[in-house]
XYZ file of C-alpha atoms in Angstrom:
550
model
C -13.502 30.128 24.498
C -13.264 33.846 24.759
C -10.668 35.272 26.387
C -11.569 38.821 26.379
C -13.826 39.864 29.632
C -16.425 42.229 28.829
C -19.195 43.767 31.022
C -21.972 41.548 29.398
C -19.777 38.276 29.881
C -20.914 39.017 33.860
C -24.666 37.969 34.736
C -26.913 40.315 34.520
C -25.258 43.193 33.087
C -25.591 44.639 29.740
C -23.268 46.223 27.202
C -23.860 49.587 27.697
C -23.738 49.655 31.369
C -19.990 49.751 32.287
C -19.361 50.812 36.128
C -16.237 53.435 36.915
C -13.024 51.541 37.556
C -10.541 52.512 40.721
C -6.808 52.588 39.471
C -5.906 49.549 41.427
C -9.034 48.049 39.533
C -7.821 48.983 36.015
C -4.105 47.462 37.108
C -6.109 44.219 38.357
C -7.232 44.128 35.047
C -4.523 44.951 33.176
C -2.850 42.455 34.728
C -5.330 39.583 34.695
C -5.533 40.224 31.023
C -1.660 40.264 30.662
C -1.826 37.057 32.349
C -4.432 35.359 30.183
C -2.653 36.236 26.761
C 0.649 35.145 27.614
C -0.772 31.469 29.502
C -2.816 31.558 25.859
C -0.047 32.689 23.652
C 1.702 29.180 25.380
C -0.779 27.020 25.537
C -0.821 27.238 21.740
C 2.803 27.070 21.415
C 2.918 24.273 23.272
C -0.493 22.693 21.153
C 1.757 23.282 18.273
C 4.786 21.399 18.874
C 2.672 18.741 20.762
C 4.457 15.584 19.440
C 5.486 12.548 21.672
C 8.200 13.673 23.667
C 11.879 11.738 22.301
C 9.990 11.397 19.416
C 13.254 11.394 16.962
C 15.471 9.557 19.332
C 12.541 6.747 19.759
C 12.484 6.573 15.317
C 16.323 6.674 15.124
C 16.080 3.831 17.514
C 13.463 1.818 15.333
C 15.318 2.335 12.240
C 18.705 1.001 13.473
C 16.720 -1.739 15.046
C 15.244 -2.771 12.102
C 17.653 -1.931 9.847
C 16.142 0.627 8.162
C 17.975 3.434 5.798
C 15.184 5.994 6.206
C 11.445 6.436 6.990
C 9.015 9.711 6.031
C 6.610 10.559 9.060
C 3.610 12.695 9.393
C 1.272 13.582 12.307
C -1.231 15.764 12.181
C -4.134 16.853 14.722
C -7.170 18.910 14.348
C -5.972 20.379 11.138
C -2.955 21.608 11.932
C 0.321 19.540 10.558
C 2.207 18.165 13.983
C 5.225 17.209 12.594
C 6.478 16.359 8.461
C 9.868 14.685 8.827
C 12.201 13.178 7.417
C 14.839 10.236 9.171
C 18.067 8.565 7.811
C 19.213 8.414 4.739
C 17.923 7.779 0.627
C 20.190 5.028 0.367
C 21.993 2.658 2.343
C 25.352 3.329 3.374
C 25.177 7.071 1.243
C 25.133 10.568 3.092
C 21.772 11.819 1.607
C 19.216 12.793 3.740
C 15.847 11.956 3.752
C 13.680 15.566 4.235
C 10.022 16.193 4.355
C 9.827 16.490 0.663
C 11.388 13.276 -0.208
C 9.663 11.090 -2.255
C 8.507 7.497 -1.514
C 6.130 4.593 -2.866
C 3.187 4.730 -0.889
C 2.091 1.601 -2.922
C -1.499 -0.164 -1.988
C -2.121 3.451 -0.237
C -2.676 4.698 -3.445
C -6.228 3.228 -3.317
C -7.910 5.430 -1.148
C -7.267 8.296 -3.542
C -8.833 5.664 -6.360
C -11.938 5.196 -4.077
C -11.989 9.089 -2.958
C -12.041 9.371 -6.848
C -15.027 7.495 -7.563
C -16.692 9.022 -4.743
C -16.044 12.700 -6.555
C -17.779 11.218 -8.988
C -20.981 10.004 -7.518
C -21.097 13.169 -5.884
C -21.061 15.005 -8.927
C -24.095 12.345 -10.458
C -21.781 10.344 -13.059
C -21.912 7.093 -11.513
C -23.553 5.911 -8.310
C -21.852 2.764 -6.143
C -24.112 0.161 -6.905
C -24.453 0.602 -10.570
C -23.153 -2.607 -11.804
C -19.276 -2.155 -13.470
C -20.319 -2.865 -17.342
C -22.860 0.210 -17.347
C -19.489 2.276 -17.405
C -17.211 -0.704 -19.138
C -19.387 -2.830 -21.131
C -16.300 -4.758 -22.441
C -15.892 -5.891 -18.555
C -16.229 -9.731 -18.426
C -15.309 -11.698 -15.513
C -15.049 -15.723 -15.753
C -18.421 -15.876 -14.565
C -21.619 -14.363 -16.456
C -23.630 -13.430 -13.122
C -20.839 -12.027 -11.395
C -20.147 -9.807 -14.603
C -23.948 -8.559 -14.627
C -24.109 -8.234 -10.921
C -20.526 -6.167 -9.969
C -21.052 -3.355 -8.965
C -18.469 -0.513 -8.495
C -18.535 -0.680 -4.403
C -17.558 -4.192 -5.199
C -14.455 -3.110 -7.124
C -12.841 -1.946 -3.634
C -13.509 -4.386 -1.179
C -11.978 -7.708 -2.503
C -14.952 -10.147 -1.931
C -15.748 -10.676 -6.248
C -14.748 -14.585 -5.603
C -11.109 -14.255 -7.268
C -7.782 -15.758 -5.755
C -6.243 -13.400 -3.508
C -3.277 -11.207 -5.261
C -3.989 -13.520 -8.930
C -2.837 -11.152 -11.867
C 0.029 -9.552 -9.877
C 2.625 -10.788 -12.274
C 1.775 -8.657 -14.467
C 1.531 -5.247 -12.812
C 4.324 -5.455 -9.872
C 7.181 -5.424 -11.009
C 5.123 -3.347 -13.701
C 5.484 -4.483 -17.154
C 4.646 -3.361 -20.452
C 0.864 -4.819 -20.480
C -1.082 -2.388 -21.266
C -4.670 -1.471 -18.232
C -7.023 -3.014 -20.579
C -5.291 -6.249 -21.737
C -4.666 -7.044 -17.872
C -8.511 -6.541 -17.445
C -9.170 -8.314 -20.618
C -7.495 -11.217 -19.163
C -10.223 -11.542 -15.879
C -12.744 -13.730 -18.362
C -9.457 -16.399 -17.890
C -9.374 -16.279 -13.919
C -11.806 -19.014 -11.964
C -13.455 -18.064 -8.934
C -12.718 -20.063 -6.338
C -15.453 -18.395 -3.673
C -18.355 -17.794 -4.226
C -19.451 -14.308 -5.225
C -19.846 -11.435 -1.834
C -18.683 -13.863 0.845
C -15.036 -13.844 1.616
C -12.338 -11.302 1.811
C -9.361 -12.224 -0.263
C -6.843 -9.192 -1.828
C -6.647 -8.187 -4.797
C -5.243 -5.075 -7.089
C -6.460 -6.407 -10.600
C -9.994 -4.737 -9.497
C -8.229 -1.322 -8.444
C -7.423 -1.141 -12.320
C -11.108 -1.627 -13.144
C -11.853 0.840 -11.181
C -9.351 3.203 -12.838
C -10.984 2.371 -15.622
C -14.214 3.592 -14.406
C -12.685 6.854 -13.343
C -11.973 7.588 -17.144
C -14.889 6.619 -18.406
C -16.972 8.906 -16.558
C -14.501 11.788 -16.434
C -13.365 11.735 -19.901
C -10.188 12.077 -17.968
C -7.280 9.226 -17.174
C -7.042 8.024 -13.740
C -3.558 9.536 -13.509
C -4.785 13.314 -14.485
C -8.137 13.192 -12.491
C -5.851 12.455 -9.534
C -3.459 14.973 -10.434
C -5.809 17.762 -11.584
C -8.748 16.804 -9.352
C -6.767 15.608 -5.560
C -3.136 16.480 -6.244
C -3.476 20.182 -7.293
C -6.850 20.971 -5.364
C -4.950 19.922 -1.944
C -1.792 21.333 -2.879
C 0.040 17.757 -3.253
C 2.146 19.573 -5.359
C 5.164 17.181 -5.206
C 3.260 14.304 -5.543
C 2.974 11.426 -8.731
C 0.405 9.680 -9.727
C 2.145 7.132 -11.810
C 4.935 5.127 -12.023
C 6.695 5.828 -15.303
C 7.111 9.687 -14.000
C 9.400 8.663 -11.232
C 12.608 8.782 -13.606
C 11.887 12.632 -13.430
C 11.823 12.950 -10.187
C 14.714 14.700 -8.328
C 14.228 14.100 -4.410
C 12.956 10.196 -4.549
C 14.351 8.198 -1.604
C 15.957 4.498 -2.826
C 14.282 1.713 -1.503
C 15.588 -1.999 -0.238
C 15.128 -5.629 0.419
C 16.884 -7.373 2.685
C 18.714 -10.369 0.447
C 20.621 -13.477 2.171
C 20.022 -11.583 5.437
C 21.659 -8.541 4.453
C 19.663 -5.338 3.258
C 20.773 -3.945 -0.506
C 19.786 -0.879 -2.162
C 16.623 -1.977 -4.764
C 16.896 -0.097 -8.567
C 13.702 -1.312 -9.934
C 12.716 2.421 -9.657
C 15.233 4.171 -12.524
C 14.298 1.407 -14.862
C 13.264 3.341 -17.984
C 10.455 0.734 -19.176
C 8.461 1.021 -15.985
C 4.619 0.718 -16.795
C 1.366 2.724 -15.470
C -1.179 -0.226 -15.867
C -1.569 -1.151 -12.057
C -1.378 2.661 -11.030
C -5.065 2.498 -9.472
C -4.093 0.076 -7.213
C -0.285 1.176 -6.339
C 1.146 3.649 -8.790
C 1.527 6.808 -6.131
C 4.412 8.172 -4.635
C 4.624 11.434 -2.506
C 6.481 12.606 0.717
C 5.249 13.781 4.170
C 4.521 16.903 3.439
C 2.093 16.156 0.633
C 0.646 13.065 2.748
C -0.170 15.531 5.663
C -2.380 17.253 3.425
C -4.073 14.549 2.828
C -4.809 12.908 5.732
C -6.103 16.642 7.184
C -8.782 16.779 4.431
C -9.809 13.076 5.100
C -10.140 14.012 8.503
C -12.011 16.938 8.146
C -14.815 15.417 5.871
C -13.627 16.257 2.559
C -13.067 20.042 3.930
C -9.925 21.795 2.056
C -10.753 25.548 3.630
C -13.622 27.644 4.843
C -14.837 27.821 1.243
C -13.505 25.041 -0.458
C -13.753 20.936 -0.129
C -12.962 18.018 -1.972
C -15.828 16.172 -1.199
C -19.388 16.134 1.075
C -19.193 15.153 4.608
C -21.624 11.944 3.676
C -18.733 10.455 1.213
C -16.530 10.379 4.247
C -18.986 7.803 6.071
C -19.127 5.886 2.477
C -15.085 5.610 2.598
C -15.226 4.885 5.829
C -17.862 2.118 6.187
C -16.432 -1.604 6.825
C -18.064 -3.305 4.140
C -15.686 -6.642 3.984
C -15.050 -8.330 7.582
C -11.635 -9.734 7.150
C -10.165 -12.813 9.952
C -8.924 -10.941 12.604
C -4.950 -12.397 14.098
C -4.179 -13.481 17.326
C -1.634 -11.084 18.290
C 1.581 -12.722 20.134
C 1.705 -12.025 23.921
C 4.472 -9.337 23.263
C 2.177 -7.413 21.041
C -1.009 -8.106 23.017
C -2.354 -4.164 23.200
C -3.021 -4.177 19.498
C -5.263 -6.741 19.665
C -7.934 -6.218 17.462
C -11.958 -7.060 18.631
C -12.698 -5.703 14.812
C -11.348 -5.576 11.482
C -12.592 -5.084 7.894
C -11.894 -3.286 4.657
C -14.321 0.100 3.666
C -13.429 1.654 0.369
C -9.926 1.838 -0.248
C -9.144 2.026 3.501
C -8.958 -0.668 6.263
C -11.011 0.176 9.613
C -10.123 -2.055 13.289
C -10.042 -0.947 16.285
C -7.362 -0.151 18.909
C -8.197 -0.051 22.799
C -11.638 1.426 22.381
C -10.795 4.063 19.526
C -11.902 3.185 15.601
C -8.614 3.523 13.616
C -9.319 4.225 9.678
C -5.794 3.352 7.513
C -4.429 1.542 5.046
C -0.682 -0.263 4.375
C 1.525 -0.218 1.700
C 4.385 -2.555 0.300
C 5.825 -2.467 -3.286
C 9.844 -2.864 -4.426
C 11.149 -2.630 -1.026
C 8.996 0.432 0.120
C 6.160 -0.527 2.620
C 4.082 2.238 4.374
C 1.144 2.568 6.622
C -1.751 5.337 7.513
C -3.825 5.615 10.695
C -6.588 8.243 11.462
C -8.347 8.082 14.680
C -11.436 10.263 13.663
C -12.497 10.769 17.568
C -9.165 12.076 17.949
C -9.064 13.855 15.229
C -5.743 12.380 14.492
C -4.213 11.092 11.319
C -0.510 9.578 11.443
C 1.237 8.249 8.002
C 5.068 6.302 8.401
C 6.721 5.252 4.829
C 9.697 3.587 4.917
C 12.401 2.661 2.386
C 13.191 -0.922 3.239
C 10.400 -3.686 4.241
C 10.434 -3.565 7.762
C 6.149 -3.641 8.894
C 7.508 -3.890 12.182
C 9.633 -0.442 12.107
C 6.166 1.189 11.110
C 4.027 -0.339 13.299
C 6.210 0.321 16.257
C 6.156 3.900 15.709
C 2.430 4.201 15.001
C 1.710 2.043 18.363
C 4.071 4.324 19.918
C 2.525 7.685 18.614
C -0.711 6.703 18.961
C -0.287 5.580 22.644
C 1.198 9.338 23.574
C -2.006 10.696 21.916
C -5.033 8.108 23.519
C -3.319 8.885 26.968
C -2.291 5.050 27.086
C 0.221 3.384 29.467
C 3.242 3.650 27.657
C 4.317 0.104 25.889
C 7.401 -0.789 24.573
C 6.611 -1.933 21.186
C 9.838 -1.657 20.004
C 11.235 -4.337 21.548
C 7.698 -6.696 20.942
C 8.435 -6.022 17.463
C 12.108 -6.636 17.751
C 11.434 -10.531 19.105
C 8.981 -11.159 16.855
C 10.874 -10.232 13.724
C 13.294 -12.493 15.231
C 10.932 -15.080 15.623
C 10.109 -14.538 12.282
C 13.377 -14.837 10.630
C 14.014 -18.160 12.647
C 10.823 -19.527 11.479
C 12.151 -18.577 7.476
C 15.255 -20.136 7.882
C 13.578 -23.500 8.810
C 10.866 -23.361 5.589
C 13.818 -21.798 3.580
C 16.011 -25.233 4.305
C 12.306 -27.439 3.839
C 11.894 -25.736 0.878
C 15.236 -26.960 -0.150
C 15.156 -30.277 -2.151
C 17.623 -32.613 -2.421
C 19.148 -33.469 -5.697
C 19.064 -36.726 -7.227
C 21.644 -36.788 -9.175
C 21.059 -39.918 -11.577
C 17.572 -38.662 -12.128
C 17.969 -37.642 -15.623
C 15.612 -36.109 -18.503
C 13.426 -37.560 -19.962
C 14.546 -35.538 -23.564
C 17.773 -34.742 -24.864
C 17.847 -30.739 -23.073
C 17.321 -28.672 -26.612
C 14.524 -30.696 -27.075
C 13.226 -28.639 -23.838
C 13.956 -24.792 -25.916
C 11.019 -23.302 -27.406
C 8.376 -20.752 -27.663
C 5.759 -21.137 -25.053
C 2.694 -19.122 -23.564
C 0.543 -18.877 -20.554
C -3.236 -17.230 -21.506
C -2.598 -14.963 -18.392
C 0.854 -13.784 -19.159
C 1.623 -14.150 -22.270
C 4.405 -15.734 -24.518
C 8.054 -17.087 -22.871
C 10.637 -17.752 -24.758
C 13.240 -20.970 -23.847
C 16.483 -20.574 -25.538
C 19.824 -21.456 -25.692
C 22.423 -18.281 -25.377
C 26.125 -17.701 -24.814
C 25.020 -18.041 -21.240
C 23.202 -21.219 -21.688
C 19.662 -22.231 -21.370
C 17.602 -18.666 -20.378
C 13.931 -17.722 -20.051
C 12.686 -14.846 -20.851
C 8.944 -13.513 -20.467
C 8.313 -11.083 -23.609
C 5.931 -8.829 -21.826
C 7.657 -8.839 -18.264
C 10.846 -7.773 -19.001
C 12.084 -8.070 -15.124
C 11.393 -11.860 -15.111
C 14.947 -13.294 -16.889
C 16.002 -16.800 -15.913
C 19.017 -19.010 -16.220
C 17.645 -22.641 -16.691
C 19.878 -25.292 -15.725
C 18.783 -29.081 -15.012
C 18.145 -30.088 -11.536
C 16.337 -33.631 -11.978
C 13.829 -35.657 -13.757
C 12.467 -33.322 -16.157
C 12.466 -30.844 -13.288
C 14.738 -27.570 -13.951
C 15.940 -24.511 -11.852
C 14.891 -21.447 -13.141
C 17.442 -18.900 -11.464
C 16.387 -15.511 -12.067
C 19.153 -12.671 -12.952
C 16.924 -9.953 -10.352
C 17.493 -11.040 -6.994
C 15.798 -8.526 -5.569
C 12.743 -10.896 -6.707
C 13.451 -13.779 -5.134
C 11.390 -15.575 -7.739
C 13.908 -18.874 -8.266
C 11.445 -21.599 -9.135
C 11.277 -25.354 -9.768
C 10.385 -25.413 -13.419
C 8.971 -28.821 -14.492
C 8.075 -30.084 -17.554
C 5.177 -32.923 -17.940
C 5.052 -34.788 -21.117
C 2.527 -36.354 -23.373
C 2.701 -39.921 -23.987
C 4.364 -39.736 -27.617
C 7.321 -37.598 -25.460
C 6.060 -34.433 -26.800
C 6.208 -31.416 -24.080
C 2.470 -31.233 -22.851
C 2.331 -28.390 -20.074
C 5.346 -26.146 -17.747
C 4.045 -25.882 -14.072
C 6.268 -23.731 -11.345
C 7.099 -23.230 -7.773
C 8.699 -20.866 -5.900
C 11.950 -22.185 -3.596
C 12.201 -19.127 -1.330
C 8.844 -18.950 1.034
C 10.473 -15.126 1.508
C 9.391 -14.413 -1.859
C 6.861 -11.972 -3.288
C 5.870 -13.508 -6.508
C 3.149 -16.090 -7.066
C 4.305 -18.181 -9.981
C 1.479 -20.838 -8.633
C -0.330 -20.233 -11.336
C 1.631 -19.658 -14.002
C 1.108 -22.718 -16.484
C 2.900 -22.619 -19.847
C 1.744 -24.694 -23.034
C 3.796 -24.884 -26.102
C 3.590 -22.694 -29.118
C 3.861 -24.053 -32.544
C 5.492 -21.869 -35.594
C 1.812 -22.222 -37.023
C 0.134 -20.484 -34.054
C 2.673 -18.126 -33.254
């Protein structure tokens, strides 16, 4: 709206027809004019600081709650950044702040800047969506041949290709010293358990494929077409696009698990032999300010400026189209509101629906970080909340709670929904943890004297494990995944406990050994005690190596 009034803003009047003006006329004016420039001056100094009111009394409550050192939070509206902020503290039970420029793992939201990527791409004619994968990678091989001839690069980013849901994590996250290519080199050795385009089941081994695509028709790695192509053309100028970089990194907020019930600061992230392989699917890490950036140019159809953009206003509908339903949850009765009548995955972001708005977002969770974006395009709204312990419920209660102060909703108190059922939750562990717990017969003993259980052995996924006797005792140790390090000790049968020296993990497994009938060591199986856990060892099956095939 114009604010000025001019002669031809009246009906039927024309420019150059202005009529005299009386003094007591020209002060009406004056002061109708003064009037309308100061109510306009406030009404966009109020637009400007329009964030929920209590807003970082309501987070400092969720983060004590929840136990949470320190969350990053971003809100921005019709362009214009709302609020970049930083609450609580790097570290637990330290005195530095977390600021607007601190750095954390945004994790699995690192694939919508793989998919916005691709999309580049197709705009610029390189590669289109549907092409299938092996016209850019022809060494690509899945486990089945029509599969391999028939994915296509969409497919890459929606989790339907038929594999097991998370299989190949071992080797990326914790990353490890496999290299992109032999990860991928390994899919020819993964079954499909569902059948090709039909169900929804997660997966980051395919965000490395896609990676892979990137560089093959940019002539660029994934890591510098992010940097030089996303990073630097939005002005993410504090932002990383892979892991091994962190080390370098000044202002890079700790992260934490919460361990025997108590939360503990997480290191994982100044380990020096950190790997890049699954950076496609989780390798980014960047702060509020850099994340508002972001989520301005996503909402504004790939628009950076009046003359620049990052990409075409169609590629927005592409990233945004559900192309994977996924089962929707029955939300508890104390969580009711955010019960979804929609959900499915687009490319690289997740799209459901809240009250009658169309949210577009995306979580995050990696080494005790776990984040979470929202956009409401009709709002024009885009919210992003990282935090540095695993809390899900400390995120979503602030999102709800934003979101509600923007949609005009009654106000809900999701804080304390989320509250009772965390501590449903943690009940509910306690009782699987003790199930999970078996009890120890204590004549049961091996089958072989215990050195006869040392060796080299090696699992075609992830590689060769070595069983050895040290000053310690019996340890494993997995050559190319230098975080997994176990004390093996004898529990019963020819069952063992592998105890693993990185808590933070909590990867203890049942190790057992099956034999062949002349007493020889056929085949290692494992399973995880702790249902808290992370890690999938479900498939991990070890043979053993001979000197000869070594």
């Amino acid at each position: 709206m114009n604010n000025k009034i001019v002669a031809y803003d009246l009906p039927g009047k024309r420019p150059q027809r202005f009529f005299r003006m009386t003094a007591s006329l020209k002060v009406l004016f004056c002061l109708l004019a003064l009037s309308l420039t100061v109510a306009t001056s406030f009404s966009q100094t109020k637009t400007a600081a329009k964030v929920p009111p209590g807003l970082d009394a309501y987070i400092n409550q969720v983060l004590q709650a929840f136990e949470v050192p320190g969350v990053s939070v971003a809100i921005v509206q019709n362009g214009k950044v709302l609020l970049a902020k930083g609450y609580g503290v790097k570290k637990a039970h330290e005195p530095e702040k977390v600021d607007a420029h601190t750095l954390f793992s945004i994790a699995s939201n690192s694939k919508a800047f793989t998919a916005t990527a691709l999309a580049i791409l197709v705009e610029e004619g390189k590669l289109k969506w549907d092409d299938p994968v092996i016209d850019y990678l022809p060494w690509f091989r899945m486990s089945d041949s029509y599969v391999t001839t028939h994915l296509t690069v969409r497919d890459l980013l929606v989790h339907h290709s038929g594999i097991p849901a998370y299989v190949g994590d071992l080797m990326n996250f914790p990353p490890s010293t496999f290299t992109r290519r032999e990860i991928l080199g390994k899919l020819k050795q993964i079954p499909l358990i569902y059948d090709f385009r039909t169900t929804y089941a997660y997966d980051n081994i395919l965000y490395m494929a896609a990676g892979e695509v990137v560089a093959a028709c940019s002539g660029m790695s994934w890591e510098d077409f992010v940097k030089t192509r996303i990073f630097d053309k939005l002005g993410m100028s504090e932002s990383i696009s892979r892991f091994s970089a962190v080390k370098n990194a000044l202002n890079v907020s700790g992260s934490h698990k919460r361990i025997n019930g108590k939360i503990q600061v997480f290191n994982e992230w100044t380990d020096l032999n950190i790997g890049d392989a699954g950076n496609p699917a989780g390798g980014i890490m960047t702060n509020a300010t850099d994340m508002a950036k972001w989520l301005i140019t996503q909402l504004d159809s790939g628009r950076i400026s009046a003359k620049t953009k990052l990409f075409e206003p169609s590629t927005t509908t592409q990233l945004w189209k559900l192309v994977r339903p996924m089962p929707i949850a029955k939300q508890p009765d104390d969580l009711k509101p955010a019960q979804m009548d929609f959900y499915g995955y687009a490319l690289g972001f997740r799209t459901y629906n809240y009250g009658k708005y169309k949210i577009v977002g995306h979580g995050g969770a990696l080494g005790g970080f776990v984040s979470q974006l929202a956009m409401v395009p009709a709002l024009n709204l885009g919210i992003s909340v990282f935090t540095n312990q695993e809390s899900a419920s400390a995120y979503w209660a602030i999102i709800y709670h934003v979101l509600d102060y923007y949609m005009h909703n009654k106000p809900y108190d999701w804080l304390s929904g989320y509250q009772k059922q965390f501590k449903l939750a943690q009940q509910k562990l306690a009782q699987e943890q003790t199930k999970h717990l078996l009890k120890r017969d204590t004549t049961a003993k091996a089958s072989l004297a215990l050195e006869k259980y040392l060796g080299n052995y090696r699992d075609v996924m992830y590689g060769d494990v070595v069983i050895a006797k040290e000053d310690t005792g019996m340890v494993m140790r997995f050559k190319q995944l230098n975080h997994l390090v176990a004390d093996v000790k004898h529990f019963q049968y020819d069952t063992f406990i592998a105890t693993f020296r990185n808590r933070f993990l909590k990867a203890d497994s049942y190790v057992t050994f099956s034999l062949n009938a002349d007493g020889s060591i056929d085949r290692v199986k494992f399973k995880i005690i702790d249902p808290d856990s992370d890690m999938d060892m479900g498939d991990l099956l070890l043979r053993p190596v001979s000197e000869t095939k070594k």
